[in-house]
CSV table of N, CA and C and ligand atoms in Angstrom, one decimal:
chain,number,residue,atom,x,y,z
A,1186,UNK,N,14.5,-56.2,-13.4
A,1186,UNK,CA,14.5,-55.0,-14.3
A,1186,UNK,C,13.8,-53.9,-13.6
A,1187,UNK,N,13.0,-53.9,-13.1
A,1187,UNK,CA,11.8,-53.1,-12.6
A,1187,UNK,C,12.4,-52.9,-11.5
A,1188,UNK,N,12.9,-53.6,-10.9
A,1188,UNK,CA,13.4,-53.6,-9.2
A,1188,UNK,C,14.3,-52.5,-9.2
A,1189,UNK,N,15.4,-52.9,-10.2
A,1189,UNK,CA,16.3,-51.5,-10.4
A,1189,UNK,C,15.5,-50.2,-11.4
A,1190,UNK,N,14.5,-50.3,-12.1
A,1190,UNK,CA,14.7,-48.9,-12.7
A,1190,UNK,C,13.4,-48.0,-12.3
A,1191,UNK,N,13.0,-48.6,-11.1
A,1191,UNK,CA,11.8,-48.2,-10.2
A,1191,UNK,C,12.5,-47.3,-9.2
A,1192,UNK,N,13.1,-47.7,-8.2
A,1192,UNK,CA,14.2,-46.7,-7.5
A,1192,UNK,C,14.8,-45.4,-8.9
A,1193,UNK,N,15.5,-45.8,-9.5
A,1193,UNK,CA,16.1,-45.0,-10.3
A,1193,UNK,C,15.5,-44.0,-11.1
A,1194,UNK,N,13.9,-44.2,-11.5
A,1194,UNK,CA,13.4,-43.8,-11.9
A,1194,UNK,C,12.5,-42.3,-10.9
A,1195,UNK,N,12.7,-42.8,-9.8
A,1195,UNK,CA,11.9,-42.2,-8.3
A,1195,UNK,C,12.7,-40.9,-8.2
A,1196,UNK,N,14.0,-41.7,-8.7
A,1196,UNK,CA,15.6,-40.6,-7.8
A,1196,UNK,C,15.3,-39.8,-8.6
A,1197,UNK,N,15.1,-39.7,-10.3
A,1197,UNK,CA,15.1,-38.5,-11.3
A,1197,UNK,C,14.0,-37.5,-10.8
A,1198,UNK,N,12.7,-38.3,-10.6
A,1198,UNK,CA,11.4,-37.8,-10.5
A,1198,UNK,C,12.0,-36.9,-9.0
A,1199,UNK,N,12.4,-36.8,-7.7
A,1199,UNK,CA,12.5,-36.3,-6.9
A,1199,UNK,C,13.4,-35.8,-7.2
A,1200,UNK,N,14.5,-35.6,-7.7
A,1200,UNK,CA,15.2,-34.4,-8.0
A,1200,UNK,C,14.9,-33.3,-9.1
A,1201,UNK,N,13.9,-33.6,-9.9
A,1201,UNK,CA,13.3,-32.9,-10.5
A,1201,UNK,C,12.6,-32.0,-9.7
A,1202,UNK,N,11.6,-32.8,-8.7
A,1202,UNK,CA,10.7,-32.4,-8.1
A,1202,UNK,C,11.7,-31.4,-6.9
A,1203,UNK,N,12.5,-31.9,-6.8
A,1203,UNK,CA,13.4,-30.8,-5.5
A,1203,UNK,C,14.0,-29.3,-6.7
A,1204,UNK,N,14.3,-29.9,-7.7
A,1204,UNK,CA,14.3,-28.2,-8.6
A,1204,UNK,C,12.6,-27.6,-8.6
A,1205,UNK,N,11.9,-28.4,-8.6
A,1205,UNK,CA,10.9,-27.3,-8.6
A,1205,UNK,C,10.6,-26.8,-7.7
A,1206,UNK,N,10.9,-27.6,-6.8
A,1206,UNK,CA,10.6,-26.8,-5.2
A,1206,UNK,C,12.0,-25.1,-5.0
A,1207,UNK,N,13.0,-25.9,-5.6
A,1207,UNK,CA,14.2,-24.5,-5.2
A,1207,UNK,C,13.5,-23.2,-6.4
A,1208,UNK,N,12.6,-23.5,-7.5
A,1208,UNK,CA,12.5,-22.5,-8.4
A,1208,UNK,C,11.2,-21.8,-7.9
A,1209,UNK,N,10.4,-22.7,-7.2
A,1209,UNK,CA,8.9,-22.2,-6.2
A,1209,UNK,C,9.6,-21.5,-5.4
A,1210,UNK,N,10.5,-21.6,-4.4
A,1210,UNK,CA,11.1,-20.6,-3.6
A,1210,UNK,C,11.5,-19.8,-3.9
A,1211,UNK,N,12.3,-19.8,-5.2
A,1211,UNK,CA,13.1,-18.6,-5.4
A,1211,UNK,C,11.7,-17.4,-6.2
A,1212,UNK,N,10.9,-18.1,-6.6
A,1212,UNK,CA,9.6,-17.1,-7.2
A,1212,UNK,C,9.0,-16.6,-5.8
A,1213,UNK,N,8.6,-17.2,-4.7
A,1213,UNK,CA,7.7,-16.7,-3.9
A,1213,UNK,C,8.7,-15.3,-3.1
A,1214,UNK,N,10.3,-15.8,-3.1
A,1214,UNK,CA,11.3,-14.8,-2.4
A,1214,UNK,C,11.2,-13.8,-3.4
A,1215,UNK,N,11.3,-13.7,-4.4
A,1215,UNK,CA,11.2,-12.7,-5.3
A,1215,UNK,C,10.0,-11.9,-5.2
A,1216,UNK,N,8.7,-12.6,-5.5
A,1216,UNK,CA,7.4,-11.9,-4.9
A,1216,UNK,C,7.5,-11.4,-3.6
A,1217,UNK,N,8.2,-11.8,-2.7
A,1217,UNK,CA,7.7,-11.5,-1.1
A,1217,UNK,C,8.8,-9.9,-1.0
A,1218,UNK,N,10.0,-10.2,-2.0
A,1218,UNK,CA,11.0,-9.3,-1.9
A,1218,UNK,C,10.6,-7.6,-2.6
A,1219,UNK,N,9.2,-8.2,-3.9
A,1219,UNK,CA,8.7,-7.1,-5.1
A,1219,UNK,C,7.7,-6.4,-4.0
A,1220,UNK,N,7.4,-7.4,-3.4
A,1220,UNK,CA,5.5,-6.8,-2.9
A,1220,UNK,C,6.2,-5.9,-1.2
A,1221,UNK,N,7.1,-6.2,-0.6
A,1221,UNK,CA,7.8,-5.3,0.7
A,1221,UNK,C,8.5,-4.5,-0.1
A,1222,UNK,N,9.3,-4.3,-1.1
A,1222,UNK,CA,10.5,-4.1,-1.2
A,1222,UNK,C,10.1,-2.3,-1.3
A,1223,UNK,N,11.5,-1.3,-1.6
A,1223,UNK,CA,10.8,0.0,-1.6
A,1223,UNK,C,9.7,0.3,-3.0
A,1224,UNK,N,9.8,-0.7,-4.1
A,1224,UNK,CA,8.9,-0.5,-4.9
A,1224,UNK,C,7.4,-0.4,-5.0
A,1225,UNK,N,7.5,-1.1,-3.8
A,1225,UNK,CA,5.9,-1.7,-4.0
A,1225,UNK,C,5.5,-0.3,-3.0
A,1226,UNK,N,6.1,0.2,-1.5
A,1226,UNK,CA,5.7,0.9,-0.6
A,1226,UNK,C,5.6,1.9,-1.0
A,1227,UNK,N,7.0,2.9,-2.0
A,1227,UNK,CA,7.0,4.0,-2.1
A,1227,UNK,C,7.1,4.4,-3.4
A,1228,UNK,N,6.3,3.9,-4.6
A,1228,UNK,CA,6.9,4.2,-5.6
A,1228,UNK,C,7.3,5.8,-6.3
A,1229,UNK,N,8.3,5.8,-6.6
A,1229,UNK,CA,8.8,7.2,-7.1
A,1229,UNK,C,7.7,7.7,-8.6
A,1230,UNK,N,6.9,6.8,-8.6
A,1230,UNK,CA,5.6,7.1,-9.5
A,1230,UNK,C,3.9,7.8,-9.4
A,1231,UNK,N,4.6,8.0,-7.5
A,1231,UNK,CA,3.2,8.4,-7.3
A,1231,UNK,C,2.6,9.4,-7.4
A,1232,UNK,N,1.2,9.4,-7.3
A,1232,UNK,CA,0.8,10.6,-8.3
A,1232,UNK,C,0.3,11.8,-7.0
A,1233,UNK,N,0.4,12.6,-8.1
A,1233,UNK,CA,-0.3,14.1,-6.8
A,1233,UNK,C,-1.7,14.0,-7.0
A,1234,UNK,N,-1.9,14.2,-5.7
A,1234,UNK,CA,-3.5,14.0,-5.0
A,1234,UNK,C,-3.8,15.2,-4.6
A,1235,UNK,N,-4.8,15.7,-4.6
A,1235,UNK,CA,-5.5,17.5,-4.1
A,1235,UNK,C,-6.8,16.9,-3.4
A,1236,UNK,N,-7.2,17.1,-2.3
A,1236,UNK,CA,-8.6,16.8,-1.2
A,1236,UNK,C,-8.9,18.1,-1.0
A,1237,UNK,N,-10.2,18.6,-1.3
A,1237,UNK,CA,-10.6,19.7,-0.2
A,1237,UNK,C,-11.4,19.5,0.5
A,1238,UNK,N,-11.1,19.4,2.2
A,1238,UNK,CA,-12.0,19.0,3.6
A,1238,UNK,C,-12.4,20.3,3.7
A,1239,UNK,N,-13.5,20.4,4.1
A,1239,UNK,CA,-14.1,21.0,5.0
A,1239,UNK,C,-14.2,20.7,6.2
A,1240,UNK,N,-14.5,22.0,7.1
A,1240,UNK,CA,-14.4,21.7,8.5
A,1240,UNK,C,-15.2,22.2,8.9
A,1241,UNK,N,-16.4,21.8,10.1
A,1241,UNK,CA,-17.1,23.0,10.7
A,1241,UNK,C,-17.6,22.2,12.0
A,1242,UNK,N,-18.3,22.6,13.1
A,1242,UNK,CA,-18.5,21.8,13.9
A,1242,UNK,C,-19.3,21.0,13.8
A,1243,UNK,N,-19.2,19.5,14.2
A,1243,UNK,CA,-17.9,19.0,14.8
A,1243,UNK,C,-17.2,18.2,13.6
A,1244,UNK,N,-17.4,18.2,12.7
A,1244,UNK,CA,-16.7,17.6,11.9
A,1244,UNK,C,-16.1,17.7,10.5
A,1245,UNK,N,-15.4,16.9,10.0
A,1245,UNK,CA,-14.6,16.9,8.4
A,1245,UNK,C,-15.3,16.5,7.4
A,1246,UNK,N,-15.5,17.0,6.3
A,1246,UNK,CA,-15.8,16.5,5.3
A,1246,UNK,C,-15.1,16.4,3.7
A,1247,UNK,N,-15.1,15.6,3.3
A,1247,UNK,CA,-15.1,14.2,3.8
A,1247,UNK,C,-14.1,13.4,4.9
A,1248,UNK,N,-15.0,12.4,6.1
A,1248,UNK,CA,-14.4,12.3,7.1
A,1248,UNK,C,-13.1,11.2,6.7
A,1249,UNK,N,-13.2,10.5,5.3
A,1249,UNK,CA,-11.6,9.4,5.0
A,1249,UNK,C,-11.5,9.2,3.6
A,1250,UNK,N,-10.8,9.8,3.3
A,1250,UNK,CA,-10.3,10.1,2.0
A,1250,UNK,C,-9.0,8.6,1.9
A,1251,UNK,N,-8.9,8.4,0.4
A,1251,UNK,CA,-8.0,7.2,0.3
A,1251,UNK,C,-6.8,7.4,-0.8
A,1252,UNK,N,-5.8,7.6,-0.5
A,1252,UNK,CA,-4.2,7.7,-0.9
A,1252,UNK,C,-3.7,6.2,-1.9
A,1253,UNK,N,-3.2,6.2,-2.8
A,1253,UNK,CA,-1.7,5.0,-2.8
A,1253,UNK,C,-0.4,5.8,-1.8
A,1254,UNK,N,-0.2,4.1,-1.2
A,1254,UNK,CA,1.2,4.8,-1.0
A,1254,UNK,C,1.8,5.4,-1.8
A,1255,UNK,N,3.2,6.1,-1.3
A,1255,UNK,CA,3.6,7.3,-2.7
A,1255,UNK,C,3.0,8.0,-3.4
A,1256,UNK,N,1.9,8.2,-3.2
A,1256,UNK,CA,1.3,9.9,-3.2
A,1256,UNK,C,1.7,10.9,-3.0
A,1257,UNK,N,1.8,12.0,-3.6
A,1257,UNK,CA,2.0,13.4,-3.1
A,1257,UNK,C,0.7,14.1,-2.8
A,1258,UNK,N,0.4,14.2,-1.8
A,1258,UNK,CA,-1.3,14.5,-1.1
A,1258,UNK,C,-0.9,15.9,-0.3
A,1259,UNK,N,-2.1,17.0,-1.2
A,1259,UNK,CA,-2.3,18.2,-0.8
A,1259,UNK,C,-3.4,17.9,-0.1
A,1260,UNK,N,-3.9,18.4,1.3
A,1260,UNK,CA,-5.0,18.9,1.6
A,1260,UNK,C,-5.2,20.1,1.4
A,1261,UNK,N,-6.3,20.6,0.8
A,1261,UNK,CA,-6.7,22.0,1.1
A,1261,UNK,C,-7.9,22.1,2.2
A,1262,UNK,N,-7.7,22.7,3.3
A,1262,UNK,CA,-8.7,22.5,4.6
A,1262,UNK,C,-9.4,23.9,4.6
A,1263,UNK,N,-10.6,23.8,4.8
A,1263,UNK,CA,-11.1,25.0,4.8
A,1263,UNK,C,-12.4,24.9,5.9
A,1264,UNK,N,-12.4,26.1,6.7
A,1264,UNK,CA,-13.5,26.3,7.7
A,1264,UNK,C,-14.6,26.7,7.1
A,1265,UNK,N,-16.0,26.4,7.4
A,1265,UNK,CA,-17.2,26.9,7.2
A,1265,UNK,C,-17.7,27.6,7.9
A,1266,UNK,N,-17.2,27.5,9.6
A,1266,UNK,CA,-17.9,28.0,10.8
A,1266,UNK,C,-16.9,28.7,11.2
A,1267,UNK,N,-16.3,28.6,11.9
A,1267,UNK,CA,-15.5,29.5,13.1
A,1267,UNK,C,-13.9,28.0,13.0
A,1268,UNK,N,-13.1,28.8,13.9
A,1268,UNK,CA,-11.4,28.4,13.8
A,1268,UNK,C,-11.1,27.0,14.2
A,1269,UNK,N,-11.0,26.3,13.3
A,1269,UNK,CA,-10.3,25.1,13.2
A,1269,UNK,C,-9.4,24.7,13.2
A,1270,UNK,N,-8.6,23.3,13.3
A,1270,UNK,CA,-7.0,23.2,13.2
A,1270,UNK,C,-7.2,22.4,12.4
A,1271,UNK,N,-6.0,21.3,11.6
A,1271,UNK,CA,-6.0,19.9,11.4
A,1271,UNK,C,-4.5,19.7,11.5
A,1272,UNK,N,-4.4,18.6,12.5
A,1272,UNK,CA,-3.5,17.8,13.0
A,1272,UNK,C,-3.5,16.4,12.4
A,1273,UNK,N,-2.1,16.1,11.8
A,1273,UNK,CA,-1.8,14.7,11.5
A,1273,UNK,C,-0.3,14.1,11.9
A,1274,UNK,N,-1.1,13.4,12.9
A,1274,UNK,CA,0.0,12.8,14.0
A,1274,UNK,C,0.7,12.2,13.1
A,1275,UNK,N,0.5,11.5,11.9
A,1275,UNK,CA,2.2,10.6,12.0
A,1275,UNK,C,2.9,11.4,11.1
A,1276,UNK,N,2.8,12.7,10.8
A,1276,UNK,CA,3.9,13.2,10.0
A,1276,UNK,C,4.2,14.9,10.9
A,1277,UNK,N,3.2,15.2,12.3
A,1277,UNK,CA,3.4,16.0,13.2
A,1277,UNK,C,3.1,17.1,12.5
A,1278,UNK,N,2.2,17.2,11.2
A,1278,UNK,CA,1.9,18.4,10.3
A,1278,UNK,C,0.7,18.9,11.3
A,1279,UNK,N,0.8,20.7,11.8
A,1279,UNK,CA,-0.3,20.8,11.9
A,1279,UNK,C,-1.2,22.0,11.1
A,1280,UNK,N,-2.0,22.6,11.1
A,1280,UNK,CA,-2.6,23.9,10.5
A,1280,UNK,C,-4.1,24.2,11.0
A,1281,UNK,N,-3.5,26.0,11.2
A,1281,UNK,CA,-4.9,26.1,12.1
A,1281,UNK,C,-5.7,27.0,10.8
A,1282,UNK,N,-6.7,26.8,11.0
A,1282,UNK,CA,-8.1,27.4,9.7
A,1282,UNK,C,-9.2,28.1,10.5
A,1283,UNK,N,-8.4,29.5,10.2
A,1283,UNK,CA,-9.5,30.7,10.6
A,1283,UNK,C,-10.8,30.6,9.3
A,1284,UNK,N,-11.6,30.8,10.6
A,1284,UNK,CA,-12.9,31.0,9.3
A,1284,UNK,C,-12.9,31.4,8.1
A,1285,UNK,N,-13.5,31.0,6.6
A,1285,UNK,CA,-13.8,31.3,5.4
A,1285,UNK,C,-12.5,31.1,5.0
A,1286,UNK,N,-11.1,30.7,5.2
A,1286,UNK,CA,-10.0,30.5,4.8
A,1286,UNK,C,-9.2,29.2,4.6
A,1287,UNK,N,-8.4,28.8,4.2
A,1287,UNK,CA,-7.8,27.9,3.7
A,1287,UNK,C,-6.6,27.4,4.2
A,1288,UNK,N,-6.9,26.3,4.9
A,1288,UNK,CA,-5.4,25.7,5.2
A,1288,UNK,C,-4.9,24.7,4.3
A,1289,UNK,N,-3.5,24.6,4.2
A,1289,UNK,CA,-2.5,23.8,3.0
A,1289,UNK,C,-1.8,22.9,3.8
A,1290,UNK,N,-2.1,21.2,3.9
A,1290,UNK,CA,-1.3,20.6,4.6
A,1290,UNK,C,-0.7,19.3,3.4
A,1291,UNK,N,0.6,19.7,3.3
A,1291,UNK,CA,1.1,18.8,2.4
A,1291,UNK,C,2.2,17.4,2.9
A,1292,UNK,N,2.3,16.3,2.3
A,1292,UNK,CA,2.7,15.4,2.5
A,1292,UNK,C,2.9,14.1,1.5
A,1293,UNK,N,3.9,12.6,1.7
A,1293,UNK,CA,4.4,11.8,0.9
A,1293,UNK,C,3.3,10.8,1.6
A,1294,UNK,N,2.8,10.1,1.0
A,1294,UNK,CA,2.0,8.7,1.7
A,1294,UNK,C,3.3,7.7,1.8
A,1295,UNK,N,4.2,7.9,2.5
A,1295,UNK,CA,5.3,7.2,2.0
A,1295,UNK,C,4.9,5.4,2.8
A,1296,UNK,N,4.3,5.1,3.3
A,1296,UNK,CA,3.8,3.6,3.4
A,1296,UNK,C,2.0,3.1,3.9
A,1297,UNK,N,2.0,2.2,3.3
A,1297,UNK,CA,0.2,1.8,3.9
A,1297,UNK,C,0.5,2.3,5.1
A,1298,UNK,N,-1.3,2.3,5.2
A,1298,UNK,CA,-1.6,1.7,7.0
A,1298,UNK,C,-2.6,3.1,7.0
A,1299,UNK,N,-3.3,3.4,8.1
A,1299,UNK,CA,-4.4,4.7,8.5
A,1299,UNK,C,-3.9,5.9,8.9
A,1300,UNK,N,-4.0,6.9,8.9
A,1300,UNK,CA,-3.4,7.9,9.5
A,1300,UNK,C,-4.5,9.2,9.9
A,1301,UNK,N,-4.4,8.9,11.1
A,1301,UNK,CA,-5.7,9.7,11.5
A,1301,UNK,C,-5.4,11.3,12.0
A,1302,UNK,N,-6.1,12.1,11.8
A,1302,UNK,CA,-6.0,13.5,12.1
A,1302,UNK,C,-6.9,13.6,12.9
A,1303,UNK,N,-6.8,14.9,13.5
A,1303,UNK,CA,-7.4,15.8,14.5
A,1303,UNK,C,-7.8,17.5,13.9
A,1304,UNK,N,-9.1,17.7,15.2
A,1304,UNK,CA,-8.9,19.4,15.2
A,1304,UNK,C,-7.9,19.1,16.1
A,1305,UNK,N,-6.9,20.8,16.1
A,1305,UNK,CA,-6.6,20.8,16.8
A,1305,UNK,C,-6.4,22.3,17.3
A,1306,UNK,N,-7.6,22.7,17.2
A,1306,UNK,CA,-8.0,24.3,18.2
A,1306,UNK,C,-9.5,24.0,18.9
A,1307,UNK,N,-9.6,24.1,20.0
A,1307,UNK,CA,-10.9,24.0,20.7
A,1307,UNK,C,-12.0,24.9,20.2
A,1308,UNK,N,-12.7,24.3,19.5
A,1308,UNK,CA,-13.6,24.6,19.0
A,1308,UNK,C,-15.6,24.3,19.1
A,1309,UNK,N,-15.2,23.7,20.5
A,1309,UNK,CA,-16.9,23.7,21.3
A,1309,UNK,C,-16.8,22.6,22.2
A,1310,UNK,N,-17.6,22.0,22.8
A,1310,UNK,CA,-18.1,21.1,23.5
A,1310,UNK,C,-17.7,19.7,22.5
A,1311,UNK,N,-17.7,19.6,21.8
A,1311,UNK,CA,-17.9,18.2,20.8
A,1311,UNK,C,-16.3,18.3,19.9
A,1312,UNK,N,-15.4,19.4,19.8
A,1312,UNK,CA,-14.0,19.3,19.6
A,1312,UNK,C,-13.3,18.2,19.4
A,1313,UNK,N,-13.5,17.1,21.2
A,1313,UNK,CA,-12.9,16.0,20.7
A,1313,UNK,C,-12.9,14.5,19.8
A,1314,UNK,N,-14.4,14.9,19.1
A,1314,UNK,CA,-14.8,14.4,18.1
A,1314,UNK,C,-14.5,14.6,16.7
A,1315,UNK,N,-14.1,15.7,16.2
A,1315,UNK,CA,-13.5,16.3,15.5
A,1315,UNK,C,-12.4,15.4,14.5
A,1316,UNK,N,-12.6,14.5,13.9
A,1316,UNK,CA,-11.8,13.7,13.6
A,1316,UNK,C,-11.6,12.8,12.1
A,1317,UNK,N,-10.2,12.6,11.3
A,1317,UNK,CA,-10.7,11.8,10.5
A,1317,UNK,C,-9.5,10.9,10.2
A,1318,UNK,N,-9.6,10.1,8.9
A,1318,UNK,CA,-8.4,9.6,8.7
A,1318,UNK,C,-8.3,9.4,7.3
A,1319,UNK,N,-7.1,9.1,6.8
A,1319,UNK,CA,-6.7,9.2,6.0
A,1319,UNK,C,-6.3,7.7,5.8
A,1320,UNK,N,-6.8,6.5,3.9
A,1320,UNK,CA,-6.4,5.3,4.4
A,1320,UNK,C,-5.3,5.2,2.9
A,1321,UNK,N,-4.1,5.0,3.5
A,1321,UNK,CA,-2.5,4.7,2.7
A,1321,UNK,C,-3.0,3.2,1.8
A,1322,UNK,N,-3.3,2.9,0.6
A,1322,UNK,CA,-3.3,1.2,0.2
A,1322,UNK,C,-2.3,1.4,-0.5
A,1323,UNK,N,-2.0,0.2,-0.3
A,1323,UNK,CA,-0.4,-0.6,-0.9
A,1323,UNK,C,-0.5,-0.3,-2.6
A,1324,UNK,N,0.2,0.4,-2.8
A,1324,UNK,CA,0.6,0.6,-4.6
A,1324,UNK,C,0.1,-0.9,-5.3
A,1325,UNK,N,-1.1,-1.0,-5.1
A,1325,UNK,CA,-1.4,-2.5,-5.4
A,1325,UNK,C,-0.9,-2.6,-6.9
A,1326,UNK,N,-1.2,-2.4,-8.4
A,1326,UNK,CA,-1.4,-2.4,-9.0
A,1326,UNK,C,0.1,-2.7,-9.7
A,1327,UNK,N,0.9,-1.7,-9.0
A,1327,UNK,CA,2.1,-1.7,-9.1
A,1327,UNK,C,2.5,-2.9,-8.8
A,1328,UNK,N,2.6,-3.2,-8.3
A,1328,UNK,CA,2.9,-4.9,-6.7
A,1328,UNK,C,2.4,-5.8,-7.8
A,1329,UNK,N,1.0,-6.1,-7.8
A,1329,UNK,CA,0.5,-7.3,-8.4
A,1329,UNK,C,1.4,-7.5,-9.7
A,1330,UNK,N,1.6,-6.1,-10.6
A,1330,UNK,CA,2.0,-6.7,-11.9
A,1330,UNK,C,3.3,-7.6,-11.6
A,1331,UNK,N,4.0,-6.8,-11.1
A,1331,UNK,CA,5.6,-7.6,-10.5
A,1331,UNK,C,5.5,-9.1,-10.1
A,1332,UNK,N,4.8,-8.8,-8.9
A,1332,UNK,CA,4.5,-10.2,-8.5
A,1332,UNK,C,4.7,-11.4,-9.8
A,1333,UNK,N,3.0,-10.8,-10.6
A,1333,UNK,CA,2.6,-11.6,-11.3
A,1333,UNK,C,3.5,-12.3,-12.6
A,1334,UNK,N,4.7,-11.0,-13.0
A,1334,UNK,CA,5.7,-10.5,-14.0
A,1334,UNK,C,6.5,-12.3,-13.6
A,1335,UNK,N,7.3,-12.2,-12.3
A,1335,UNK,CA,7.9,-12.7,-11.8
A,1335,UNK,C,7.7,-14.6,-11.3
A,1336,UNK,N,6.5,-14.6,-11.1
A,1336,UNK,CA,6.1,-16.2,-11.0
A,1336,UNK,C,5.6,-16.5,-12.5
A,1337,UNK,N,5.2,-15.9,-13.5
A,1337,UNK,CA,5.1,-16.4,-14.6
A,1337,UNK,C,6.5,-16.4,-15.4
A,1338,UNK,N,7.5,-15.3,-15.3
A,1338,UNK,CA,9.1,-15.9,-15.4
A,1338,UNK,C,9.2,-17.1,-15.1
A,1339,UNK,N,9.3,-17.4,-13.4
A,1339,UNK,CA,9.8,-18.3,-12.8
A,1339,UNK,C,9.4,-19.6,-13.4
A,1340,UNK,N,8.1,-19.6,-13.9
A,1340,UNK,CA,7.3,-20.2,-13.9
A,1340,UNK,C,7.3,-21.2,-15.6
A,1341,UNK,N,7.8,-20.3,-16.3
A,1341,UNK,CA,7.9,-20.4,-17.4
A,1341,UNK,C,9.4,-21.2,-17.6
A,1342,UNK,N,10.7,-20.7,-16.9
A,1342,UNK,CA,11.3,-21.2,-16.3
A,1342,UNK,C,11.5,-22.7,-16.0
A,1343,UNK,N,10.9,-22.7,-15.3
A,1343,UNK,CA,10.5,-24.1,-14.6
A,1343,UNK,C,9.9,-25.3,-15.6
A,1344,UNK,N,8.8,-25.0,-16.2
A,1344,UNK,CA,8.4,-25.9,-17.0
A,1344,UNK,C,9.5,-25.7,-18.5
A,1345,UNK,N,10.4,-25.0,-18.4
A,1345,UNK,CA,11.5,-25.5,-19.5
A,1345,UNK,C,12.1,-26.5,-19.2
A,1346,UNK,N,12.9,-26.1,-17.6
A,1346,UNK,CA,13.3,-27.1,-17.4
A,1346,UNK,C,13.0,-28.5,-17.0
A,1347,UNK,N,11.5,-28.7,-16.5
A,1347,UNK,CA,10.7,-29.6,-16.9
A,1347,UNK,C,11.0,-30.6,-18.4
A,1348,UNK,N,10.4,-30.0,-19.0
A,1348,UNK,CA,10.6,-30.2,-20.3
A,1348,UNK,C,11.8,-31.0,-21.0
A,1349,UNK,N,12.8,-30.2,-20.6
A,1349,UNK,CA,14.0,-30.7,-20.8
A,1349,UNK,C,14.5,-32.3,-20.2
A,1350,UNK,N,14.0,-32.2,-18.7
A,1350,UNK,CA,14.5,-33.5,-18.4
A,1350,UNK,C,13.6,-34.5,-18.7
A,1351,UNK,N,12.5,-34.4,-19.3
A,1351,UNK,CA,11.5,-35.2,-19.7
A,1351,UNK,C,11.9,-36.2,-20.7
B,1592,CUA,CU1,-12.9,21.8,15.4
B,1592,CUA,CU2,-11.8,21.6,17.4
């Protein structure tokens, strides 16, 4: 009796166990799909951002300001001393800031990661120091809920069908 319903009983238990494993996959592909996907990078929810740097020699203030991705981010750059630029290489925005006046450099945070600027008018001996960055974080808040939305589906899911073959 045992001999046969010991195997038989194993076969249920691992096919069970192999649906949980195809419903664990399909939640972590779903998370891995929510948290890269264009939702999580660029959401069409992001908010407008206004900074105002100052500039004077040799440096920005403040030198790193922090974005979500999908931000709409105004700088307003302004000189305190004498003529300034600000350059930001990954979007090739630049703007030069004559003294007491105001530069406007606008842009999409459209994915994480650092993005560093420059002066970019010679502006003394120490010019090439002149420098700041700007840091993109992943629409976290956005991401996690999904994530979280989706393995508690799955999840919930799973232990039905648990349940069921029990
Ligand atoms: Cu400031 Cu160059």
């Amino acid at each position: 009796m045992d001999a046969t319903s010991g195997p038989r009983r194993r076969r249920i238990r691992s096919s069970r166990a192999r649906a949980m494993w195809v419903l664990l996959c399909f939640a972590v592909m779903a998370a891995v799909g929510l948290w890269g996907g264009p939702g999580s990078a660029s959401s069409p929810r992001g908010a407008e951002r206004e900074f105002v740097i100052t500039a004077r020699q040799f440096s920005f203030d403040p030198p790193r300001i922090y974005v979500n991705a999908g931000d709409h981010v105004t700088l307003r750059v302004r000189s305190l001393d004498i003529t300034h630029g600000l350059y930001l290489d990954a979007y090739g925005i630049n703007v030069k800031v004559p003294p007491m006046e105001e530069g406007i450099v606008r842009f999409v945070a459209d994915r994480p990661g650092k993005l560093r600027y420059r002066c970019s008018v010679i502006c003394g001996s120490l010019h090439p120091l002149m420098v700041g960055e700007i840091v993109v974080q992943p629409n976290r808040p956005y991401s996690v809920a999904g994530v979280v939305a989706v393995i508690v589906g799955f999840g919930g899911l799973a232990y039905v069908w648990w349940r069921k073959g029990a």
